[in-house]
Coordinates of C-alpha atoms in Angstrom, one line a residue:
M1 CA 196.6 -46.4 -32.8
A2 CA 195.9 -48.2 -29.5
E3 CA 193.8 -51.4 -29.5
P4 CA 190.0 -50.8 -29.5
T5 CA 189.5 -52.5 -26.1
H6 CA 192.3 -50.3 -24.6
M7 CA 190.7 -47.2 -26.1
L8 CA 187.3 -48.2 -24.8
M9 CA 188.8 -48.6 -21.3
M10 CA 190.4 -45.2 -21.6
A11 CA 187.0 -43.7 -22.4
K12 CA 185.5 -45.4 -19.3
E13 CA 188.3 -44.1 -17.1
H14 CA 187.8 -40.6 -18.4
C15 CA 184.1 -40.8 -17.5
K16 CA 184.9 -42.0 -14.0
A17 CA 187.2 -39.1 -13.6
G18 CA 184.5 -36.7 -14.8
E19 CA 186.5 -35.9 -17.9
H20 CA 183.5 -36.4 -20.3
A21 CA 184.9 -34.2 -23.1
R22 CA 188.1 -36.3 -23.3
A23 CA 186.0 -39.5 -23.1
L24 CA 184.0 -38.3 -26.1
E25 CA 187.1 -37.5 -28.1
V26 CA 188.5 -41.0 -27.5
L27 CA 185.2 -42.5 -28.7
R28 CA 185.2 -40.2 -31.7
S29 CA 188.6 -41.6 -32.8
L30 CA 187.5 -45.2 -32.1
A31 CA 184.0 -45.8 -33.2
S32 CA 182.8 -47.1 -36.5
R33 CA 179.3 -48.2 -37.4
H34 CA 180.9 -51.5 -38.6
D35 CA 182.1 -52.3 -35.0
P36 CA 180.7 -55.5 -33.5
L37 CA 177.5 -55.5 -31.6
P38 CA 179.0 -55.7 -28.1
M39 CA 181.1 -52.6 -28.8
Q40 CA 178.1 -50.7 -30.1
A41 CA 176.2 -51.6 -26.9
Q42 CA 179.1 -50.1 -24.8
Y43 CA 179.1 -47.0 -26.9
A44 CA 175.4 -46.5 -26.2
R45 CA 175.8 -46.9 -22.5
L46 CA 178.8 -44.5 -22.4
A47 CA 176.8 -42.0 -24.4
L48 CA 174.2 -41.7 -21.7
T49 CA 176.9 -40.9 -19.1
I50 CA 178.8 -38.5 -21.3
A51 CA 175.7 -36.6 -22.4
Q52 CA 174.7 -36.1 -18.8
G53 CA 178.2 -34.9 -17.9
L54 CA 178.8 -32.4 -20.7
E55 CA 177.3 -28.9 -20.3
G56 CA 176.0 -26.8 -23.1
L57 CA 175.2 -29.5 -25.5
P58 CA 172.2 -28.6 -27.7
V59 CA 169.2 -30.8 -26.9
L60 CA 167.4 -32.5 -29.8
R61 CA 163.9 -33.7 -29.1
V62 CA 163.1 -36.5 -31.4
A63 CA 159.8 -38.3 -31.5
F64 CA 159.6 -41.8 -32.9
L65 CA 156.3 -43.2 -34.4
A66 CA 156.7 -46.9 -35.2
G67 CA 155.1 -50.3 -35.3
S68 CA 158.3 -52.0 -34.0
T69 CA 160.6 -52.0 -30.9
L70 CA 163.1 -49.1 -31.2
D71 CA 164.9 -49.2 -27.8
H72 CA 168.2 -50.4 -29.3
L73 CA 168.0 -48.0 -32.2
V74 CA 167.4 -45.0 -29.8
G75 CA 170.4 -46.0 -27.8
A76 CA 172.6 -46.2 -30.9
L77 CA 171.2 -42.9 -32.2
R78 CA 172.0 -41.2 -28.9
F79 CA 175.6 -42.2 -29.3
W80 CA 176.0 -41.1 -33.0
L81 CA 174.1 -37.8 -32.4
L82 CA 176.5 -37.2 -29.4
L83 CA 179.4 -37.4 -31.9
E84 CA 177.6 -34.8 -34.0
G85 CA 177.4 -32.5 -31.0
F86 CA 173.8 -33.1 -29.8
R87 CA 172.1 -34.6 -26.8
L88 CA 169.1 -36.8 -27.7
E89 CA 165.9 -36.4 -25.8
P90 CA 163.6 -39.1 -27.3
Y91 CA 159.9 -39.8 -27.2
L92 CA 158.7 -43.2 -28.2
A93 CA 155.1 -43.4 -29.0
P94 CA 153.3 -46.5 -27.7
F95 CA 153.8 -49.6 -29.9
D96 CA 152.0 -49.5 -33.3
T97 CA 150.1 -46.2 -32.6
W98 CA 151.8 -44.2 -35.2
R99 CA 148.5 -43.4 -37.0
Q100 CA 146.7 -42.4 -33.9
E101 CA 149.6 -40.3 -32.5
A102 CA 150.0 -38.3 -35.7
A103 CA 146.2 -37.8 -36.2
D104 CA 145.3 -36.9 -32.6
P105 CA 146.3 -33.3 -31.6
S106 CA 146.0 -34.3 -27.9
S107 CA 148.4 -37.2 -28.2
G108 CA 151.7 -37.5 -26.4
L109 CA 153.5 -36.6 -29.6
Y110 CA 152.1 -33.1 -29.6
S111 CA 152.6 -32.7 -25.9
F112 CA 156.2 -33.6 -26.3
R113 CA 156.8 -30.7 -28.8
P114 CA 159.7 -32.4 -30.7
D115 CA 162.2 -30.8 -33.0
L116 CA 162.0 -33.8 -35.3
V117 CA 159.3 -36.4 -35.9
W118 CA 160.5 -39.7 -37.4
F119 CA 157.9 -42.0 -38.9
F120 CA 160.0 -45.1 -38.4
L121 CA 157.9 -47.4 -40.6
T122 CA 159.0 -50.6 -42.3
A123 CA 157.3 -52.7 -45.0
R124 CA 155.5 -54.7 -42.3
D125 CA 153.8 -51.5 -40.9
L126 CA 152.6 -50.6 -44.4
K127 CA 151.1 -54.0 -45.1
L128 CA 152.0 -53.8 -48.8
E129 CA 150.4 -57.0 -50.1
A130 CA 150.6 -58.3 -53.6
L131 CA 147.4 -58.1 -55.5
W132 CA 147.7 -61.4 -57.5
G133 CA 147.1 -60.8 -61.1
D134 CA 145.2 -57.6 -60.7
Q135 CA 145.3 -54.9 -63.3
P136 CA 148.1 -52.3 -63.2
Q137 CA 145.7 -49.5 -62.2
Q138 CA 144.7 -51.4 -59.0
W139 CA 148.3 -52.0 -57.7
Q140 CA 149.2 -48.4 -58.6
E141 CA 146.3 -47.2 -56.6
A142 CA 147.2 -49.5 -53.7
A143 CA 150.8 -48.1 -53.5
A144 CA 149.6 -44.5 -54.0
G145 CA 146.9 -45.0 -51.3
R146 CA 149.4 -46.1 -48.7
A147 CA 151.8 -43.2 -49.7
A148 CA 149.0 -40.7 -49.5
E149 CA 148.0 -41.9 -46.0
V150 CA 151.5 -41.5 -44.7
A151 CA 151.9 -38.1 -46.5
T152 CA 148.6 -36.8 -45.0
L153 CA 149.8 -37.7 -41.5
A154 CA 153.2 -36.0 -42.1
R155 CA 151.3 -32.9 -43.4
Q156 CA 149.2 -32.8 -40.2
V157 CA 152.3 -33.0 -38.0
L158 CA 154.0 -30.2 -40.0
A159 CA 150.8 -28.0 -39.7
T160 CA 150.8 -28.4 -35.9
L161 CA 154.4 -28.6 -34.9
P162 CA 157.6 -26.5 -35.7
A163 CA 159.4 -29.8 -36.5
T164 CA 161.3 -31.5 -39.3
V165 CA 159.7 -34.8 -40.4
L166 CA 161.5 -37.9 -41.5
V167 CA 159.6 -40.8 -43.1
N168 CA 161.2 -44.2 -43.8
N169 CA 160.5 -45.7 -47.2
A170 CA 159.9 -49.4 -47.5
E171 CA 162.8 -51.9 -47.7
A172 CA 162.8 -54.9 -50.0
S173 CA 162.4 -58.4 -48.7
A174 CA 164.9 -61.2 -49.1
T175 CA 162.0 -63.7 -49.2
R176 CA 160.0 -63.7 -52.5
V177 CA 156.9 -65.8 -53.1
L178 CA 157.4 -65.6 -56.9
G179 CA 161.2 -65.8 -56.8
N180 CA 162.9 -64.1 -59.7
F181 CA 159.5 -63.6 -61.4
E182 CA 158.7 -60.8 -58.9
G183 CA 160.8 -58.5 -61.0
S184 CA 158.9 -59.3 -64.1
V185 CA 155.3 -58.4 -63.2
S186 CA 153.8 -55.1 -61.9
W187 CA 151.6 -56.7 -59.3
S188 CA 154.2 -58.6 -57.3
A189 CA 155.2 -57.6 -53.8
A190 CA 158.6 -56.4 -55.0
S191 CA 157.1 -54.2 -57.6
L192 CA 154.5 -52.9 -55.1
Q193 CA 157.3 -51.9 -52.7
R194 CA 159.2 -50.1 -55.4
R195 CA 156.1 -48.3 -56.6
Y196 CA 155.2 -47.3 -53.0
N197 CA 158.7 -45.7 -52.5
L198 CA 158.3 -43.6 -55.7
E199 CA 154.8 -42.5 -54.7
L200 CA 156.0 -41.6 -51.2
A201 CA 158.8 -39.4 -52.5
Q202 CA 156.3 -37.5 -54.7
A203 CA 153.5 -37.3 -52.0
L204 CA 155.5 -36.0 -49.0
P205 CA 154.9 -32.3 -48.3
A206 CA 157.7 -29.6 -48.0
G207 CA 159.3 -30.0 -44.6
A208 CA 159.1 -33.8 -44.8
S209 CA 162.0 -35.9 -46.2
V210 CA 162.4 -39.6 -47.0
F211 CA 164.8 -41.6 -44.8
D212 CA 166.1 -44.1 -47.4
L213 CA 165.7 -47.4 -45.5
E214 CA 165.6 -49.3 -48.7
H215 CA 169.1 -48.2 -49.6
L216 CA 170.5 -48.9 -46.2
A217 CA 169.0 -52.4 -46.2
S218 CA 170.4 -53.1 -49.6
C219 CA 173.9 -51.9 -48.6
F220 CA 173.8 -54.0 -45.4
G221 CA 172.5 -57.1 -47.3
L222 CA 168.9 -58.2 -47.0
E223 CA 169.7 -61.7 -45.7
R224 CA 171.7 -60.1 -42.8
W225 CA 169.1 -57.3 -42.4
E226 CA 166.1 -59.6 -41.8
D227 CA 165.8 -61.4 -38.5
H228 CA 162.4 -63.1 -38.4
R229 CA 163.2 -64.8 -35.1
L230 CA 163.9 -61.4 -33.5
W231 CA 160.7 -60.0 -34.9
C232 CA 158.6 -62.8 -33.6
H233 CA 160.2 -62.6 -30.1
S234 CA 160.6 -58.9 -29.5
K235 CA 159.3 -57.0 -32.6
H236 CA 162.6 -55.5 -33.6
P237 CA 162.4 -54.1 -37.1
F238 CA 165.6 -55.7 -38.3
S239 CA 168.7 -57.5 -37.0
L240 CA 170.5 -56.1 -34.0
E241 CA 173.7 -55.8 -36.2
A242 CA 171.8 -53.4 -38.5
H243 CA 170.9 -50.9 -35.8
A244 CA 174.3 -49.1 -35.8
P245 CA 174.4 -48.4 -39.6
V246 CA 170.8 -47.1 -39.4
A247 CA 171.5 -44.9 -36.4
F248 CA 174.7 -43.6 -38.0
A249 CA 172.8 -42.6 -41.2
G250 CA 170.0 -41.1 -39.1
A251 CA 172.4 -39.0 -37.0
K252 CA 174.2 -37.7 -40.1
L253 CA 170.8 -36.7 -41.7
I254 CA 169.5 -35.1 -38.6
A255 CA 172.8 -33.2 -38.2
A256 CA 172.5 -32.0 -41.7
A257 CA 168.9 -30.8 -41.0
K258 CA 170.5 -28.7 -38.1
G259 CA 173.1 -27.1 -40.4
K260 CA 176.0 -29.4 -39.7
A261 CA 176.7 -30.9 -43.1
R262 CA 180.1 -30.4 -44.6
K263 CA 180.5 -27.9 -47.5
C264 CA 183.9 -28.4 -49.0
L265 CA 185.9 -31.4 -50.2
V266 CA 189.7 -30.7 -50.0
L267 CA 191.8 -33.1 -52.2
D268 CA 195.4 -34.0 -52.2
L269 CA 196.8 -34.7 -55.7
D270 CA 199.6 -37.3 -56.0
N271 CA 198.3 -40.8 -55.4
T272 CA 194.9 -39.3 -54.5
L273 CA 193.6 -37.9 -57.8
W274 CA 196.1 -39.8 -59.9
G275 CA 198.7 -42.5 -59.4
G276 CA 202.3 -41.5 -59.1
V277 CA 204.0 -38.2 -58.3
V278 CA 203.7 -35.6 -61.1
G279 CA 207.0 -33.9 -60.0
D280 CA 208.9 -37.2 -60.5
D281 CA 207.0 -39.0 -63.1
G282 CA 205.9 -36.1 -65.3
V283 CA 202.4 -35.4 -66.6
D284 CA 202.6 -38.3 -69.1
G285 CA 203.9 -40.7 -66.4
I286 CA 201.1 -40.4 -63.9
R287 CA 198.3 -43.0 -64.0
V288 CA 194.8 -41.8 -64.6
G289 CA 192.0 -42.9 -66.9
P290 CA 191.0 -46.2 -68.6
D291 CA 194.2 -46.4 -70.6
A292 CA 196.3 -46.5 -67.4
G293 CA 195.1 -49.8 -66.1
A294 CA 192.9 -50.7 -63.1
A295 CA 194.5 -48.0 -60.9
G296 CA 194.1 -45.4 -63.5
E297 CA 190.5 -46.2 -64.0
A298 CA 189.9 -46.1 -60.2
Y299 CA 191.5 -42.6 -59.9
A300 CA 189.4 -41.3 -62.8
A301 CA 186.2 -42.7 -61.2
F302 CA 187.1 -41.0 -57.9
Q303 CA 187.6 -37.7 -59.8
A304 CA 184.2 -38.2 -61.5
F305 CA 182.6 -38.7 -58.1
A306 CA 184.2 -35.5 -56.8
K307 CA 183.0 -33.6 -59.8
S308 CA 179.5 -34.9 -59.2
L309 CA 179.7 -33.5 -55.7
S310 CA 180.7 -30.2 -57.1
L311 CA 177.8 -30.1 -59.5
R312 CA 175.4 -30.5 -56.5
G313 CA 177.0 -27.6 -54.6
I314 CA 180.0 -29.0 -52.7
A315 CA 183.0 -26.8 -53.1
L316 CA 186.2 -28.5 -54.2
A317 CA 189.7 -27.4 -53.2
V318 CA 193.3 -28.6 -53.6
C319 CA 195.8 -28.9 -50.8
S320 CA 199.0 -30.5 -52.1
K321 CA 202.7 -30.5 -51.4
N322 CA 203.8 -29.8 -54.9
D323 CA 205.3 -27.3 -57.3
P324 CA 202.3 -25.0 -58.1
D325 CA 202.8 -25.0 -61.9
L326 CA 203.5 -28.7 -62.1
A327 CA 200.4 -29.5 -60.0
R328 CA 198.1 -27.6 -62.4
E329 CA 199.5 -29.2 -65.6
P330 CA 197.6 -32.5 -65.5
F331 CA 194.3 -30.6 -65.3
R332 CA 195.3 -28.7 -68.5
S333 CA 196.8 -31.5 -70.7
R334 CA 196.5 -35.0 -69.3
Q335 CA 194.1 -37.3 -71.0
G336 CA 191.7 -39.3 -68.7
M337 CA 191.2 -36.5 -66.2
A338 CA 187.6 -36.0 -65.1
L339 CA 188.3 -32.8 -63.2
T340 CA 189.5 -29.4 -64.6
L341 CA 191.0 -26.4 -62.9
D342 CA 187.6 -24.7 -63.2
D343 CA 186.1 -27.3 -60.9
F344 CA 188.2 -26.0 -57.9
A345 CA 187.3 -23.0 -55.8
V346 CA 190.7 -22.8 -54.2
F347 CA 194.0 -24.4 -55.5
R348 CA 196.8 -24.5 -52.9
A349 CA 199.9 -26.3 -54.1
N350 CA 203.1 -25.4 -52.2
W351 CA 205.4 -26.9 -49.6
D352 CA 203.7 -25.6 -46.5
N353 CA 202.2 -27.5 -43.6
K354 CA 198.9 -28.9 -44.9
A355 CA 197.1 -27.9 -41.7
D356 CA 198.1 -24.3 -42.4
N357 CA 196.9 -24.6 -46.0
L358 CA 193.6 -25.9 -44.8
R359 CA 193.2 -23.0 -42.5
Q360 CA 193.9 -20.7 -45.4
I361 CA 191.4 -22.5 -47.6
A362 CA 188.7 -22.1 -45.0
R363 CA 189.5 -18.4 -44.8
E364 CA 189.4 -17.9 -48.5
L365 CA 186.0 -19.7 -48.8
N366 CA 184.7 -17.9 -45.6
L367 CA 183.9 -21.3 -44.1
G368 CA 184.6 -22.8 -40.7
L369 CA 187.1 -25.7 -40.4
E370 CA 184.1 -27.9 -39.4
A371 CA 182.9 -27.5 -43.0
L372 CA 185.9 -29.3 -44.6
V373 CA 186.5 -32.9 -45.5
F374 CA 190.2 -33.6 -46.3
V375 CA 191.2 -36.6 -48.5
D376 CA 194.9 -37.6 -48.6
D377 CA 196.5 -40.9 -49.4
N378 CA 199.4 -40.2 -47.0
P379 CA 198.8 -41.6 -43.4
A380 CA 201.3 -39.1 -42.0
E381 CA 199.5 -36.1 -43.5
R382 CA 196.1 -37.5 -42.3
A383 CA 197.5 -37.9 -38.8
L384 CA 198.9 -34.4 -38.8
V385 CA 195.6 -32.8 -39.8
R386 CA 193.6 -34.9 -37.3
A387 CA 196.0 -33.7 -34.5
E388 CA 196.2 -30.0 -35.5
L389 CA 192.6 -29.6 -36.8
P390 CA 190.2 -32.0 -35.2
Q391 CA 187.3 -30.0 -36.6
V392 CA 188.2 -31.2 -40.1
A393 CA 186.8 -34.6 -41.2
V394 CA 189.6 -36.9 -42.5
P395 CA 188.5 -40.2 -44.1
E396 CA 190.8 -43.2 -43.5
L397 CA 191.8 -44.4 -46.9
S398 CA 193.0 -47.9 -47.8
A399 CA 195.9 -48.4 -50.1
D400 CA 193.6 -49.2 -53.1
P401 CA 192.3 -46.2 -55.0
A402 CA 189.3 -48.3 -56.0
D403 CA 188.1 -47.9 -52.4
Y404 CA 188.3 -44.1 -52.2
M405 CA 184.9 -43.4 -53.6
R406 CA 183.2 -45.8 -51.3
V407 CA 185.0 -44.5 -48.2
L408 CA 184.0 -40.9 -49.0
A409 CA 180.4 -41.9 -49.7
E410 CA 180.1 -44.0 -46.6
G411 CA 181.2 -41.1 -44.4
A412 CA 177.9 -39.3 -45.2
W413 CA 179.5 -35.9 -44.7
F414 CA 177.5 -34.2 -47.4
E415 CA 174.0 -35.1 -46.5
T416 CA 171.1 -32.8 -47.3
L417 CA 167.3 -32.7 -46.9
T418 CA 166.8 -30.1 -49.7
F419 CA 168.1 -29.2 -53.1
V420 CA 167.3 -25.8 -54.6
E421 CA 168.4 -24.0 -57.7
E422 CA 171.1 -22.1 -55.7
D423 CA 172.8 -25.4 -54.9
R424 CA 173.5 -26.0 -58.6
S425 CA 175.5 -22.7 -58.7
R426 CA 177.1 -22.9 -55.3
S427 CA 180.5 -24.2 -56.5
R428 CA 180.6 -21.5 -59.0
A429 CA 179.8 -19.0 -56.3
Y430 CA 182.7 -20.2 -54.2
R431 CA 185.0 -19.8 -57.2
D432 CA 183.7 -16.3 -57.8
N433 CA 184.2 -15.5 -54.2
A434 CA 187.8 -16.6 -54.4
A435 CA 188.3 -14.3 -57.4
R436 CA 186.8 -11.4 -55.3
N437 CA 189.1 -12.2 -52.5
A438 CA 192.1 -12.2 -54.9
C439 CA 190.9 -8.8 -56.2
L440 CA 190.6 -7.5 -52.6
A441 CA 194.1 -8.7 -51.8
Q442 CA 195.5 -6.6 -54.6
S443 CA 193.5 -3.5 -53.5
S444 CA 194.7 -1.1 -50.7
D445 CA 191.4 0.8 -50.7
L446 CA 188.4 -1.2 -49.3
D447 CA 185.8 1.4 -50.5
G448 CA 187.4 1.4 -53.9
Y449 CA 187.3 -2.4 -54.0
L450 CA 183.6 -2.5 -53.0
R451 CA 182.7 0.1 -55.7
S452 CA 184.6 -1.9 -58.3
L453 CA 182.4 -4.9 -57.6
E454 CA 179.4 -3.1 -59.1
M455 CA 177.0 -4.8 -56.7
R456 CA 173.3 -5.0 -57.4
A457 CA 170.7 -6.3 -55.0
C458 CA 167.1 -7.5 -55.5
W459 CA 164.6 -8.1 -52.7
G460 CA 160.9 -8.6 -52.2
D461 CA 158.1 -10.6 -50.5
A462 CA 158.6 -14.3 -50.2
D463 CA 156.9 -16.3 -52.9
Q464 CA 156.5 -20.0 -53.7
A465 CA 159.6 -20.0 -56.0
R466 CA 161.9 -18.9 -53.2
L467 CA 160.5 -20.4 -50.0
S468 CA 162.6 -23.6 -50.3
R469 CA 165.7 -21.5 -50.5
L470 CA 164.6 -19.3 -47.6
A471 CA 163.9 -22.4 -45.4
Q472 CA 167.4 -23.6 -46.3
L473 CA 169.0 -20.3 -45.2
V474 CA 167.0 -20.2 -42.0
N475 CA 167.8 -23.8 -41.0
K476 CA 171.4 -24.1 -42.2
T477 CA 173.0 -20.7 -41.5
N478 CA 174.8 -20.4 -38.2
Q479 CA 177.2 -17.5 -38.4
F480 CA 175.0 -14.6 -39.6
H481 CA 171.9 -15.6 -37.7
L482 CA 170.9 -13.2 -35.0
T483 CA 168.4 -15.4 -33.1
T484 CA 169.1 -18.9 -34.6
T485 CA 165.3 -19.3 -35.0
R486 CA 164.5 -22.2 -37.2
Y487 CA 161.4 -22.5 -39.4
S488 CA 160.3 -25.3 -41.7
E489 CA 159.2 -24.4 -45.2
P490 CA 155.5 -24.8 -44.3
E491 CA 155.9 -22.5 -41.3
L492 CA 157.6 -19.9 -43.5
T493 CA 154.8 -20.3 -46.0
A494 CA 152.2 -19.6 -43.3
L495 CA 154.2 -16.6 -42.0
S496 CA 154.4 -15.2 -45.6
L497 CA 150.6 -15.3 -45.8
A498 CA 149.9 -13.9 -42.3
D499 CA 148.8 -10.3 -41.8
D500 CA 151.0 -9.8 -38.8
A501 CA 154.2 -10.9 -40.4
W502 CA 156.5 -10.3 -43.4
V503 CA 158.9 -12.8 -44.9
G504 CA 161.4 -11.2 -47.3
W505 CA 164.2 -12.4 -49.6
F506 CA 167.3 -10.7 -50.8
S507 CA 169.7 -11.6 -53.6
L508 CA 173.1 -10.1 -54.6
S509 CA 175.1 -10.1 -57.8
D510 CA 178.3 -8.3 -59.0
R511 CA 180.7 -8.2 -61.9
F512 CA 182.1 -11.6 -60.9
G513 CA 178.8 -13.4 -60.8
D514 CA 175.4 -13.9 -59.2
H515 CA 175.2 -15.1 -55.5
G516 CA 171.5 -15.9 -55.8
V517 CA 169.2 -15.6 -52.8
I518 CA 171.6 -14.9 -49.9
A519 CA 169.4 -13.6 -47.0
A520 CA 166.0 -14.2 -45.3
V521 CA 164.2 -11.9 -43.0
V522 CA 161.1 -12.5 -40.9
L523 CA 159.4 -9.5 -39.3
R524 CA 156.5 -9.7 -36.8
F525 CA 154.1 -6.8 -36.3
R526 CA 152.7 -6.0 -32.8
G527 CA 150.7 -2.8 -32.8
Q528 CA 153.1 0.0 -33.8
A529 CA 156.2 -2.2 -33.2
A530 CA 158.0 -4.3 -35.8
L531 CA 160.1 -7.2 -34.4
V532 CA 163.0 -8.6 -36.3
D533 CA 162.1 -12.2 -35.6
T534 CA 164.7 -13.8 -37.9
W535 CA 167.5 -12.3 -39.9
T536 CA 170.0 -14.7 -41.6
M537 CA 172.5 -14.2 -44.4
S538 CA 174.9 -16.4 -46.3
C539 CA 178.6 -16.1 -45.2
R540 CA 179.5 -15.8 -48.9
V541 CA 178.5 -12.1 -48.8
F542 CA 180.0 -11.0 -45.4
S543 CA 181.8 -7.6 -45.3
R544 CA 180.2 -6.3 -48.6
G545 CA 177.7 -3.9 -47.0
M546 CA 174.8 -6.2 -47.7
E547 CA 173.7 -6.1 -44.0
D548 CA 173.4 -2.3 -44.2
F549 CA 171.4 -2.6 -47.4
I550 CA 169.1 -5.2 -45.8
F551 CA 168.6 -3.2 -42.6
L552 CA 167.5 -0.1 -44.5
K553 CA 165.0 -2.2 -46.4
I554 CA 163.8 -3.7 -43.1
W555 CA 163.3 -0.1 -41.9
E556 CA 161.4 0.7 -45.1
V557 CA 159.1 -2.2 -44.8
A558 CA 158.4 -1.6 -41.1
K559 CA 157.7 2.1 -41.6
G560 CA 155.5 1.2 -44.6
R561 CA 153.3 -0.9 -42.2
G562 CA 152.8 2.2 -40.0
C563 CA 155.2 1.1 -37.3
T564 CA 156.9 3.7 -35.1
R565 CA 159.6 1.5 -33.6
L566 CA 161.7 -1.4 -34.6
E567 CA 162.9 -4.1 -32.2
G568 CA 165.7 -6.7 -32.6
A569 CA 167.3 -9.3 -30.5
F570 CA 170.7 -11.1 -30.5
R571 CA 170.9 -14.5 -28.9
P572 CA 174.6 -15.7 -28.7
T573 CA 175.6 -19.2 -29.9
P574 CA 179.1 -20.6 -30.3
K575 CA 179.0 -19.7 -34.0
N576 CA 177.2 -16.3 -34.4
G577 CA 179.6 -14.0 -32.7
V578 CA 180.2 -12.2 -36.0
V579 CA 176.9 -10.4 -35.5
A580 CA 177.1 -9.8 -31.8
T581 CA 177.6 -6.0 -32.2
L582 CA 175.5 -5.6 -35.4
Y583 CA 172.5 -3.7 -33.8
D584 CA 174.9 -1.5 -31.9
R585 CA 176.8 -0.6 -35.1
L586 CA 173.5 0.1 -36.8
G587 CA 172.7 2.7 -34.2
G588 CA 170.3 0.8 -32.0
S589 CA 169.5 1.6 -28.3
S590 CA 170.1 -1.2 -25.9
V591 CA 167.1 -2.1 -23.8
Q592 CA 168.3 -5.3 -22.3
Q593 CA 171.8 -6.8 -21.9
D594 CA 172.2 -10.1 -20.1
C595 CA 175.8 -11.2 -19.8
G596 CA 176.2 -14.1 -22.2
Q597 CA 172.5 -14.2 -22.9
E598 CA 170.0 -12.4 -25.1
S599 CA 170.4 -8.7 -25.8
R600 CA 167.6 -6.6 -27.1
W601 CA 167.7 -3.4 -29.2
H602 CA 165.3 -0.6 -30.1
F603 CA 165.2 1.8 -33.1
D604 CA 162.9 4.9 -33.4
L605 CA 161.2 4.7 -36.8
V606 CA 159.9 8.3 -36.4
A607 CA 163.5 9.5 -36.7
P608 CA 165.4 9.4 -40.0
P609 CA 167.0 6.1 -40.8
P610 CA 170.7 5.7 -39.9
D611 CA 173.2 7.1 -42.4
L612 CA 174.8 3.8 -43.6
T613 CA 177.3 3.8 -46.4
H614 CA 177.2 0.9 -48.9
Y615 CA 177.9 0.5 -52.6
I616 CA 174.9 -1.7 -53.5
A617 CA 172.4 -0.6 -56.1
D618 CA 168.7 -1.5 -55.5
A619 CA 168.1 -3.3 -58.8
N620 CA 164.3 -3.4 -58.5
G621 CA 163.3 -0.2 -56.7
S622 CA 160.7 -1.1 -54.1
G623 CA 161.2 -4.8 -54.6
N624 CA 157.5 -5.5 -54.0

């Protein structure tokens, strides 16, 4: 790789030549949040030029409410969001007016109409003061009171704006009046800060998420984090060197809120999950587990971390140049392994090009390449994948397996703002899907294959138990999403209670397993017309006839409300081309066709519903 200063010069030359996309790719391969402050400042300046020169970038309107100076942070965030594919349009509320801005519906915050509101608060803003010697109930009430105040303001924002809300928790302080004794009493400043963070996490409403400033400050190092001189001179919340790590973490979390988190961890085997080469050393000769020394312990810890990711819903896959039978044997018989064959959704061990194998893994899981993170100890293989598949994230590993877990965690590729029951079973769903695809590959008759799945669907009105999952589908799904309309959980709750709307859920199961809730629909009623405002469905159930089943239920609901016509729209994005012709296939009449823009469709509910063939049983009849 070229020297950083040379690469930075290349990016600047590309910008001068109007080659903004090439400049961005140079920066993508160069930048790290650990880069020195002067480099970070140049990234921020280049981000302004590149964002202005690139056409078609989605704009993210982010409002900052703070009691500190955030100009440097916004500049850094602009750069890191650019690497995630967004152009930042910020609003900075006047200094230390975060309470007034959130409480006043006529404030600049509400006029700005942001996509995301960030309560960028620090411990200073909260004025968490130790209550010397007070009883536990009093300091608990003090922490709970501060958390309740912030949560109330977040709730007001959510009730007024169609926005996601982030709220910083409180970082610890490197300066302690009581020294070590702060950790021994419940009324110290350190204990109050910890209690506040717990209370805040519990008090925030649905649609608002904690931004874990406490964790970031701890990782960075509190003595490096705090800069009292900078606070006194310019009211910066922390040291200038800490701005890039905070902006990086914020960009990753915001991207996840917009559906850009990665979904699959693809792992090499030899010298990645164990030490040695199983084909040369044999199963007993590879190093893994506490009995195989420091390296063996490190490999086992990395496996355990990957397994934990699987348990929270990240699919695991193998991509290894290996004999397929030998590659599986350690998972069957080697002591010290944390992973088993059942943990993997796809297992590809062969001698093919790894980029080709990654393409196949993405196809088998019905994911885009941008959903994959590929971990391989071999620098040549990493370089090959980066060159052939730039959409795939490829962490740069050191030679020490003890670092693998840290490198993967620091990349923040698997961020999330929600966790619902379906997440627990997602890895199993990916494995079940792979089994379905294997069954399909052996079948020459698609209709016969679909019948053999023995599919059953449930559906009904949105309820409290399913609203979190519906919000997740609406905000994270990009492919089967006809309008890419985004709603927060509170907004979906309000729609589900409205007389002029219907919010519905759909689930699907078959002989291989239960997919859980896989589709969300929002209908709006205007006189005798029903408008399909939002229709989104998980990519895991593409090509099963589920879209036909859902459409017939939409027809049924609309007709049951006394509507005589059904209207739907398709708004094209770079990712939803799979549904571009859906309404046409369902028999709709086109009423508006703008080249490359929105198309609108009409269905006559007085006529019989379209004759759509699917092999899905309605497991609950009316579903209501």
